[in-house]
XYZ file of C-alpha atoms in Angstrom:
515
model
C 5.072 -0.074 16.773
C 2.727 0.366 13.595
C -0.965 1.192 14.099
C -2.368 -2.201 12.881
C -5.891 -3.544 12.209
C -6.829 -6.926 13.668
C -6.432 -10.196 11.398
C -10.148 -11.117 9.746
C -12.785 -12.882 11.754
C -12.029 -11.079 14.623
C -14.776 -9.149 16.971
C -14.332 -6.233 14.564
C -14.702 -8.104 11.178
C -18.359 -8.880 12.468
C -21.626 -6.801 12.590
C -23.273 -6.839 16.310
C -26.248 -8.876 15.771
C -28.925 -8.931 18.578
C -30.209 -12.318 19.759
C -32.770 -12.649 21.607
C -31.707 -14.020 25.186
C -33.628 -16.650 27.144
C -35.545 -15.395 30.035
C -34.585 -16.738 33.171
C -37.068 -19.323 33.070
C -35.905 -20.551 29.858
C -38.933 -19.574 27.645
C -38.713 -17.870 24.613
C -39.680 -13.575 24.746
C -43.441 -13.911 22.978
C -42.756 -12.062 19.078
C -42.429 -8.075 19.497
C -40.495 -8.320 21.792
C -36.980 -9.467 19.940
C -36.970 -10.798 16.126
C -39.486 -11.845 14.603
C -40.298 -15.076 15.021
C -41.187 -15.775 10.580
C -37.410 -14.176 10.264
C -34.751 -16.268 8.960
C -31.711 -16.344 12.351
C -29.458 -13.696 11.718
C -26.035 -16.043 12.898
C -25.433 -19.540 11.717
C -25.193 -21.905 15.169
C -22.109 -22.812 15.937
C -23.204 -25.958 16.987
C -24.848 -29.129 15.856
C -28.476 -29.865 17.531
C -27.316 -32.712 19.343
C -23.430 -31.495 20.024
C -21.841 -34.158 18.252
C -18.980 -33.868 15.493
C -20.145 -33.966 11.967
C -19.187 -37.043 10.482
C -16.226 -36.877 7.603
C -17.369 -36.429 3.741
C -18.491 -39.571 1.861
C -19.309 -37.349 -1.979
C -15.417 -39.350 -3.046
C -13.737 -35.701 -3.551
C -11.077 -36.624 -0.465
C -9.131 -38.697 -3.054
C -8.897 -35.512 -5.017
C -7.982 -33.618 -2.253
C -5.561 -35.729 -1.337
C -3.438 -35.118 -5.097
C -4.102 -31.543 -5.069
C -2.433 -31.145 -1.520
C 0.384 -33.129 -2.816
C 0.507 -30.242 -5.387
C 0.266 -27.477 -2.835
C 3.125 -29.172 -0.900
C 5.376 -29.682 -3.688
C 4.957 -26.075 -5.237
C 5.456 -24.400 -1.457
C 9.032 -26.842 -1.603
C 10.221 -25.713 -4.558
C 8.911 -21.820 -3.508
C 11.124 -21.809 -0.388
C 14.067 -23.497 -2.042
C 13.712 -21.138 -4.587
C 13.740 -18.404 -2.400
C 17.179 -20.160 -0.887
C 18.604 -19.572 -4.106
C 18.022 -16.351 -4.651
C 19.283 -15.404 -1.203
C 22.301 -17.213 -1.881
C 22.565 -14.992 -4.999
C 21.447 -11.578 -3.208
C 24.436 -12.067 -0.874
C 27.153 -13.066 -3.463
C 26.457 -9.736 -5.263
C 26.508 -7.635 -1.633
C 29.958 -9.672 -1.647
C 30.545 -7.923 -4.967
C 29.783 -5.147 -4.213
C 32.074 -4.938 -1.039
C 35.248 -6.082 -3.475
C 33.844 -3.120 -5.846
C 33.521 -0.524 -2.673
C 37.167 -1.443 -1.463
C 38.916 -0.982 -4.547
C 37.070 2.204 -5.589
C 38.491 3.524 -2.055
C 41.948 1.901 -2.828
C 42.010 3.856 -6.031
C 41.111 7.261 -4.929
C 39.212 9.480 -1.952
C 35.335 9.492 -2.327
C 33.081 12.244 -1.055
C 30.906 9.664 0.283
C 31.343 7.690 3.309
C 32.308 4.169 2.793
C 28.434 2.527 3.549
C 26.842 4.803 1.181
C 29.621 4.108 -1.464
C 28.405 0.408 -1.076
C 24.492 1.275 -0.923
C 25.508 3.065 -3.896
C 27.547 -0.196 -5.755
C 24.510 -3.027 -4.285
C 21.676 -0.679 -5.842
C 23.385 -0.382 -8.997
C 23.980 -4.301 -9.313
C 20.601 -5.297 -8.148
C 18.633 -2.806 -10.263
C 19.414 -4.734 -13.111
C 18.321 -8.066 -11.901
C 14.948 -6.005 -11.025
C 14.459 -5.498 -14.225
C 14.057 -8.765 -14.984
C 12.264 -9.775 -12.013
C 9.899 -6.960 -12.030
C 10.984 -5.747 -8.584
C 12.393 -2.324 -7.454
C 16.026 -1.878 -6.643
C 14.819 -0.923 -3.010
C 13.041 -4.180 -2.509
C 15.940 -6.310 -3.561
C 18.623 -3.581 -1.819
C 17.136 -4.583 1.370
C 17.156 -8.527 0.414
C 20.472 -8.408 -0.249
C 21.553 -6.606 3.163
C 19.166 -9.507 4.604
C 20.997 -12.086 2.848
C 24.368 -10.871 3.752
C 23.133 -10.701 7.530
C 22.247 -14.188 7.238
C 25.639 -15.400 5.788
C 27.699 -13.941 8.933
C 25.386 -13.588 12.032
C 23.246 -16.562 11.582
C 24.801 -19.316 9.866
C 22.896 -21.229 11.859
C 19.678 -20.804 9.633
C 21.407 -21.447 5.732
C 21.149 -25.567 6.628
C 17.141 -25.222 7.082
C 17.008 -23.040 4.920
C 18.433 -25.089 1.926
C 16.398 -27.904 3.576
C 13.033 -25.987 3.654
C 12.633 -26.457 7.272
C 11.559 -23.099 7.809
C 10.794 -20.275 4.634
C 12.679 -16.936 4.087
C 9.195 -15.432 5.407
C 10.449 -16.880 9.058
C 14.310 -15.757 8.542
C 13.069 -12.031 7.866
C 10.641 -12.552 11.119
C 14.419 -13.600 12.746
C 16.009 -10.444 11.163
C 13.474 -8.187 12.065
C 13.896 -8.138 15.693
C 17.705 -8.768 15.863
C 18.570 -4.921 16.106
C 18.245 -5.012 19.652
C 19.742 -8.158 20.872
C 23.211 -7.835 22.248
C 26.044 -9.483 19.923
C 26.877 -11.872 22.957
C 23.781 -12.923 22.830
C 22.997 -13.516 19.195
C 24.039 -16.622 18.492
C 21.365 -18.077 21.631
C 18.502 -15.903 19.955
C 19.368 -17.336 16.365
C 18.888 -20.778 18.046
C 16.224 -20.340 19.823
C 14.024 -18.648 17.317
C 14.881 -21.539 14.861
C 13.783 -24.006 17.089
C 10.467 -22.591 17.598
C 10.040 -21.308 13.987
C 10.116 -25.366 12.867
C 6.361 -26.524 12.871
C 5.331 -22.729 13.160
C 3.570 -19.998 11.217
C 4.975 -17.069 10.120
C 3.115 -14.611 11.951
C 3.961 -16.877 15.581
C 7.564 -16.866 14.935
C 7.767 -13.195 14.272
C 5.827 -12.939 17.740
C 8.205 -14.793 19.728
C 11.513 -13.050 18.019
C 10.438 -9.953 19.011
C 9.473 -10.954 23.062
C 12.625 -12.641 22.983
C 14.812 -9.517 21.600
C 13.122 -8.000 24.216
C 14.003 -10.035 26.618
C 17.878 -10.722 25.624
C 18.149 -6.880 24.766
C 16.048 -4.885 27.538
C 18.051 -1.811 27.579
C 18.560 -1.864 23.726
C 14.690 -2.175 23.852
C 14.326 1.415 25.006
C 16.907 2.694 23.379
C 15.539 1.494 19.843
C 12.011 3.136 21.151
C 13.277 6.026 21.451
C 14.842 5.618 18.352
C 11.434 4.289 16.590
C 9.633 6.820 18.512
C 12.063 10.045 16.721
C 11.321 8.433 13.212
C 7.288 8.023 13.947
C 5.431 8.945 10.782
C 2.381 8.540 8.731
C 2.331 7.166 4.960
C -0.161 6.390 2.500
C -0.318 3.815 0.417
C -2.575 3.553 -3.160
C -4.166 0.413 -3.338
C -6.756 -0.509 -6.241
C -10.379 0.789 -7.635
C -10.110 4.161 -6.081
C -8.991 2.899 -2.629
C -6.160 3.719 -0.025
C -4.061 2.549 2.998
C -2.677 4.941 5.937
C -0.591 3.546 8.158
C 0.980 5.573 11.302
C 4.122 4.331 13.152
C 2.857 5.643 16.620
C 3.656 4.132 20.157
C 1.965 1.253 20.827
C -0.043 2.329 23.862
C -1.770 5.109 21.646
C -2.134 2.737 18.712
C -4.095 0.305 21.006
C -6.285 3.228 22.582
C -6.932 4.608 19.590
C -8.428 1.158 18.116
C -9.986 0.646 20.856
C -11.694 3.808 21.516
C -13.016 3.621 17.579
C -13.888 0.002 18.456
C -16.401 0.473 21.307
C -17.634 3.815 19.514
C -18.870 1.986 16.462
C -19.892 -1.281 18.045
C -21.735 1.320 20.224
C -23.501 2.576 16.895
C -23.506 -0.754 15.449
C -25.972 -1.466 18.110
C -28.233 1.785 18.025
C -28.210 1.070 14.187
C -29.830 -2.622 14.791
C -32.238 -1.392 17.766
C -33.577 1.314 15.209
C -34.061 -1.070 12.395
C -35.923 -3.889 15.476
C -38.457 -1.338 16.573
C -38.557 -0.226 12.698
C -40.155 -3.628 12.213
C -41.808 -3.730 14.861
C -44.025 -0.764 14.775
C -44.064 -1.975 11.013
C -46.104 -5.023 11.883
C -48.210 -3.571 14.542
C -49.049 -1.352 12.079
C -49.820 -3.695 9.193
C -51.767 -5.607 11.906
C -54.406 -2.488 12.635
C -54.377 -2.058 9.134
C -52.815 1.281 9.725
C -50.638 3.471 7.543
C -47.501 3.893 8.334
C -46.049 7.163 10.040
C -43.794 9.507 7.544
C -41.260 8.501 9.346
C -41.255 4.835 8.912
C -42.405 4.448 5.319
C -39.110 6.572 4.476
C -36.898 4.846 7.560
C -33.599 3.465 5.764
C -31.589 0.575 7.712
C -27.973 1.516 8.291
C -26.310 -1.693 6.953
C -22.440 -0.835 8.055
C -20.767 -3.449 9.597
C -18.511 -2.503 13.234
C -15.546 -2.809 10.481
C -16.994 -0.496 8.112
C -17.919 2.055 11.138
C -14.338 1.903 12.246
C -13.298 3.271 9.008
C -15.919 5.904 8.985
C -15.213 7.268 12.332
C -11.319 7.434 11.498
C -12.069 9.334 8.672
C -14.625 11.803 10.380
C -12.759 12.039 13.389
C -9.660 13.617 11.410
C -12.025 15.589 8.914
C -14.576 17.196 11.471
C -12.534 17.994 14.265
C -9.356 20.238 15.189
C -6.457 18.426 17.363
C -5.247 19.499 20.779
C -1.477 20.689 19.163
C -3.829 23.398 16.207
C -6.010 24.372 19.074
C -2.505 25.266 20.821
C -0.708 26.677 18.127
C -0.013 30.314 17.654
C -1.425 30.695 14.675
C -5.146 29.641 15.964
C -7.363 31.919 14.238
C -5.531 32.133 11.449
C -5.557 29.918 8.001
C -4.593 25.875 8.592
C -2.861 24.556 5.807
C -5.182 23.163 3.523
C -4.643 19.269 1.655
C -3.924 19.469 -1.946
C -5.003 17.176 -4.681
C -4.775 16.878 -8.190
C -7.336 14.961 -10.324
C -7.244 14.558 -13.728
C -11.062 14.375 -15.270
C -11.815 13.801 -18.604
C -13.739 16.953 -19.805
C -16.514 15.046 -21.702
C -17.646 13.043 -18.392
C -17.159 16.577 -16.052
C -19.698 17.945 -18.875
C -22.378 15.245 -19.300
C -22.703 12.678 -16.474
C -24.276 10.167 -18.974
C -21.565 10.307 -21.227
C -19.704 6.941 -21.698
C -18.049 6.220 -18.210
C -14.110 6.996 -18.250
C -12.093 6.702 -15.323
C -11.149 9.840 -13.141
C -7.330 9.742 -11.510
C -5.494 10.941 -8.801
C -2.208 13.124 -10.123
C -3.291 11.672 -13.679
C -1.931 7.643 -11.934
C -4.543 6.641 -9.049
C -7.971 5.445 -10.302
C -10.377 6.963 -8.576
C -14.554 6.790 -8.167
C -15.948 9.183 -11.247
C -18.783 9.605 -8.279
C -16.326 11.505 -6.005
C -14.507 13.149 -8.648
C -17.395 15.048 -10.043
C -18.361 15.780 -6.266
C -14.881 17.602 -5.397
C -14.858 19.274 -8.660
C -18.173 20.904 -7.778
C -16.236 22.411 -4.670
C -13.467 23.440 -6.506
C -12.308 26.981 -6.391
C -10.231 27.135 -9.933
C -9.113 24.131 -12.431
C -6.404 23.834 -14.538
C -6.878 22.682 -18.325
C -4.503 20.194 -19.327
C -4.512 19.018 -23.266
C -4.097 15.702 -24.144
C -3.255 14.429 -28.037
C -6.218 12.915 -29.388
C -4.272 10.026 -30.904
C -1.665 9.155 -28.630
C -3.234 10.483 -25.254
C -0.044 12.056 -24.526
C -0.304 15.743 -22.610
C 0.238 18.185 -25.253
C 0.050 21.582 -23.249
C -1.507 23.681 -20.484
C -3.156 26.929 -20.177
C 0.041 29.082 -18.891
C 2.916 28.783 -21.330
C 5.279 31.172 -19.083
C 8.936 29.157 -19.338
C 9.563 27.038 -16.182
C 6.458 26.572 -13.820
C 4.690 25.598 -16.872
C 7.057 22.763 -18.207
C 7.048 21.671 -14.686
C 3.370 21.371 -15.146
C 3.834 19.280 -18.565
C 6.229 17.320 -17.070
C 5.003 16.577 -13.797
C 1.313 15.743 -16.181
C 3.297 13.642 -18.852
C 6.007 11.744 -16.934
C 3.510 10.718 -13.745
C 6.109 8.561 -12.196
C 10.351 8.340 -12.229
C 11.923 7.194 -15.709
C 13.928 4.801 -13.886
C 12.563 0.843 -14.817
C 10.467 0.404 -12.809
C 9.986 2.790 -10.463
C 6.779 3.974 -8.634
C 7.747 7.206 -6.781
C 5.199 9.766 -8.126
C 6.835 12.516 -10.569
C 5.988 15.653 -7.847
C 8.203 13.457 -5.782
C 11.412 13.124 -7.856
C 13.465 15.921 -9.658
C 13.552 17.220 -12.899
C 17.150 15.876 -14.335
C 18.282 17.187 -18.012
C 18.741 13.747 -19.970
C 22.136 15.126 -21.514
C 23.648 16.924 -18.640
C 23.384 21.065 -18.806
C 27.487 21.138 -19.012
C 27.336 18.911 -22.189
C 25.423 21.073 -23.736
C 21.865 19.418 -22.909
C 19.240 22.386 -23.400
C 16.152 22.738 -20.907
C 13.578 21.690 -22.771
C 10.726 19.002 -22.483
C 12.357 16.834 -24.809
C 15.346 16.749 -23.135
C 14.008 17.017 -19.402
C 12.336 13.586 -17.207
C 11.628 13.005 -13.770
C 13.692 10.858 -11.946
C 13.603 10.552 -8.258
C 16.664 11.709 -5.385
C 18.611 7.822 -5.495
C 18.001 7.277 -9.295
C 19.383 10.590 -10.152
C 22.096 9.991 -8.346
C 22.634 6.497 -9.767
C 22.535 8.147 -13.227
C 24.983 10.493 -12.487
C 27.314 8.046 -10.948
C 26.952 4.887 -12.114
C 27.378 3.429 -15.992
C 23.649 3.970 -16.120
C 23.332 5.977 -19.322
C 19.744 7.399 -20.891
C 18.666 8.985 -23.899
C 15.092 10.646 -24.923
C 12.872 9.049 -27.909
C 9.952 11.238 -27.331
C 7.162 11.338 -25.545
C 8.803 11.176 -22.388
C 10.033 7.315 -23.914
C 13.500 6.936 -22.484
C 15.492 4.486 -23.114
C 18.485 3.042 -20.920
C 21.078 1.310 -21.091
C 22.301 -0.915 -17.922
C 26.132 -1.308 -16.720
C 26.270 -4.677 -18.659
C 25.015 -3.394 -21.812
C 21.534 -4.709 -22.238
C 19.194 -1.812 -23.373
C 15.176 -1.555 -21.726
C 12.662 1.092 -22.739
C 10.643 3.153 -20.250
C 7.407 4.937 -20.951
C 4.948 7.217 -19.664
C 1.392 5.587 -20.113
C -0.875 7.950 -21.429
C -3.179 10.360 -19.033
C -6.039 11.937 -21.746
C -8.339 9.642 -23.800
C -7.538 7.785 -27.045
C -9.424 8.360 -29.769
C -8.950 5.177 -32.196
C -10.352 5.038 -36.261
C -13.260 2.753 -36.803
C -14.918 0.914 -39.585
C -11.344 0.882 -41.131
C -11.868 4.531 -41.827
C -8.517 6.428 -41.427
C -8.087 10.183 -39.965
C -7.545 12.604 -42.390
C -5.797 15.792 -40.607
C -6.591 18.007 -43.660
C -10.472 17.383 -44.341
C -11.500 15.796 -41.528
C -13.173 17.902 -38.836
C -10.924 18.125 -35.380
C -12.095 14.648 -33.673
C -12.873 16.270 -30.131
């Protein structure tokens, strides 16, 4: 029930382009009144002149082709039995962690309920295979519950798999959907699903799984939306080059409205945009043809070039921006101060000072890269800022303007750790908790070199797994894992670098202060 965009080279993916139409007598409109006729056609035809099929390519590359498929085919085999393996692995250590679960509980009573004692064992294990695969312990958490699901509800699927009949992709399409389906009636939607997922995409199979849960599980159906429906949410995800992602798990029916209700509205100005621009040019050459000037208005008219994608965007962003929803218009408080969005972005002073300075990069809670354009913009609305000082040499956050004991080593922290110590981990550091590297009760003091962020389940896996830390600085931790291999985490630094050149060396003393 997510909110989803439509695949590429859809309706959407394409700026409305106007044609002009036949007249019912099948001439041609005379020029002025449609595109020019000197103008190159707007669409590519879709057809050949004469309707036939081109003929195939005689330039000799198909022999090439031919090897490099062979390549393709072999390096997708070897990807899905690869991914057999790993599964196979995934679910041996769930089975370890099981044994591991059961004899903790044999040995002595555990706060925690027996599922999260084995969440607890499973992250533990996989987190250090992460490390080597450069995943997160989440990612391969949920693998390995997949994994285990596989090896004893649908043992059906392990023989393609190992065969490469169908891909991991389709058995997580299988997975996906199974929630609902009754458990007498599992073992005929893990056949049926493999049957149709042999010869079949990815994105078909998961289709069909999920109108055939449906179908096998109708009452579960509505009881998992209401379920879904509870847990609906919105996230936000960072992408690249100062971009992002929202995604809201709504109900379908308003997901599809609301798509297509921004759909029609910008293919609505998609078209206004091009009728502008077509009696732009049109008054343009009537115009040039009197040897007129041209009104103020057209000498300074500007085409709109966004496309019906691009438009969608806009409008979802205006829509939430410019106007107040039904539920604030409601709420008791109407009148009164909304809460405001907060954002923190970390500029480097010489750039905020002098826009022709050397281009640096502006970021979003010191992580997110993001435009310098926009940056400067928001500052310029700002109502305070907060200094932050950053080591010349190392980059490394030195300080802030408040110095008053805990808010402002939150501050440092927060500025200097940017995400959880834990390898690899993403979750931002004003998301995770403050955890004293040696415990408080051992004598650990609260201070910054003896203070990192780590978020809710890696603190807890610290604390109660054989995952022990210590601090080298500079936020560096390093850890060591519950088979003894040692890996080094560290904070990448927020502030510019300032680096000797001309092999001329920094002297502290005598030098003058390099910033």
């Amino acid at each position: 029930m997510t909110a989803t965009t439509p695949p590429r080279g859809s309706d959407a993916d394409e700026p409305i382009r106007r044609v002009p139409k036949q007249r019912p007598d099948g001439t041609t409109p005379p020029p002025g009144t449609g595109a020019a006729p000197d103008e190159p056609s707007r669409r590519t035809p879709k057809h050949r002149p004469d309707g036939t099929t081109p003929p195939p390519e005689t330039d000799g590359l198909n022999d090439a082709l031919a090897a490099i498929e062979g390549m393709v085919l072999n390096g997708a085999k070897l990807e899905q039995v690869g991914a057999y393996m790993k599964m196979i692995g995934l679910a041996q250590a769930y089975a370890v962690a099981e044994h591991r679960t059961h004899a903790q509980l044999q040995e002595r009573s555990s706060v925690a309920s027996p599922d999260d004692l084995l969440r607890l064992n499973l992250r533990s294990i996989v987190a250090e295979f992460g490390i080597h695969t450069n995943e997160s312990d989440t990612a391969l958490l949920n693998r390995a519950y997949d994994a285990h699901r596989l090896g004893t509800d649908f043992v059906v699927w392990l023989d393609p798999l190992r065969e490469a009949a169908v891909t991991m992709r389709h058995a997580r399409a299988l997975l996906r959907h199974a929630g609902i389906v009754p458990d007498g009636r599992r073992d005929d939607y893990a056949t049926k699903v493999l049957e149709f997922a042999t010869g079949e995409t990815v994105a078909a199979t998961d289709t069909y799984a999920r109108k055939l849960a449906a179908e096998l599980g109708a009452e579960e159906f509505e009881a998992a939306f209401e379920h879904e429906y509870q847990a609906r949410h919105v996230k936000i995800e960072d992408r690249e080059f100062g971009m992002s992602r929202i995604t809201a798990d709504i109900p379908t029916l308003q997901a599809h409205a609301m798509y297509d209700l921004m759909q029609q509205q910008a293919k609505a100005l998609r078209e206004e945009h091009v009728t502008e621009a077509d009696e732009h040019r049109r008054r343009v050459r009537d115009a040039q043809a009197r040897g007129e000037a041209l009104s103020a208005a057209d000498a300074e008219f500007i085409e709109d070039p966004r496309t019906v994608r691009q438009l969608m965007a806009d409008l979802f962003v205006e829509t939430f921006l410019t106007t107040t929803p039904q539920s604030m218009r409601e709420y008791d408080a109407k009148g009164h101060s909304r809460v405001t969005a907060t954002v923190s972005i970390v500029i480097p002073v010489l750039n905020l000072l002098n826009p022709d300075a050397p281009r640096d990069v502006a970021t979003l809670n010191g992580m997110m890269p993001v435009s310098m354009t926009e940056a400067r913009d928001m500052v310029s609305k700002a109502k305070c800022f907060q200094r932050i000082f950053t080591d010349p040499i190392t980059g490394h956050v030195l300080t802030v303007d408040t110095r008053t004991p805990t808010p402002s080593m939150r501050r440092f922290l927060q500025a200097r750790d940017q995400v959880c110590l834990f390898p690899g981990c993403r979750r931002p550091a004003h998301q995770s908790e403050l955890d004293h590297t040696k415990p408080w009760a051992a004598g650990g003091n609260t201070d910054v070199e003896n203070l990192g962020h780590l978020c809710p389940k890696h603190h807890t896996l610290k604390h109660q797994r054989p995952w022990a830390c210590e601090q080298l600085g500079g936020g560096k931790v390093r850890w060591r894992t519950p088979r003894g291999e040692w890996v080094t985490v560290e904070p990448r630094p927020v502030g510019p670098i300032f680096k000797p050149v001309d092999n001329q060396s920094y002297d502290a003393i005598n030098d003058p202060a390099p910033f």
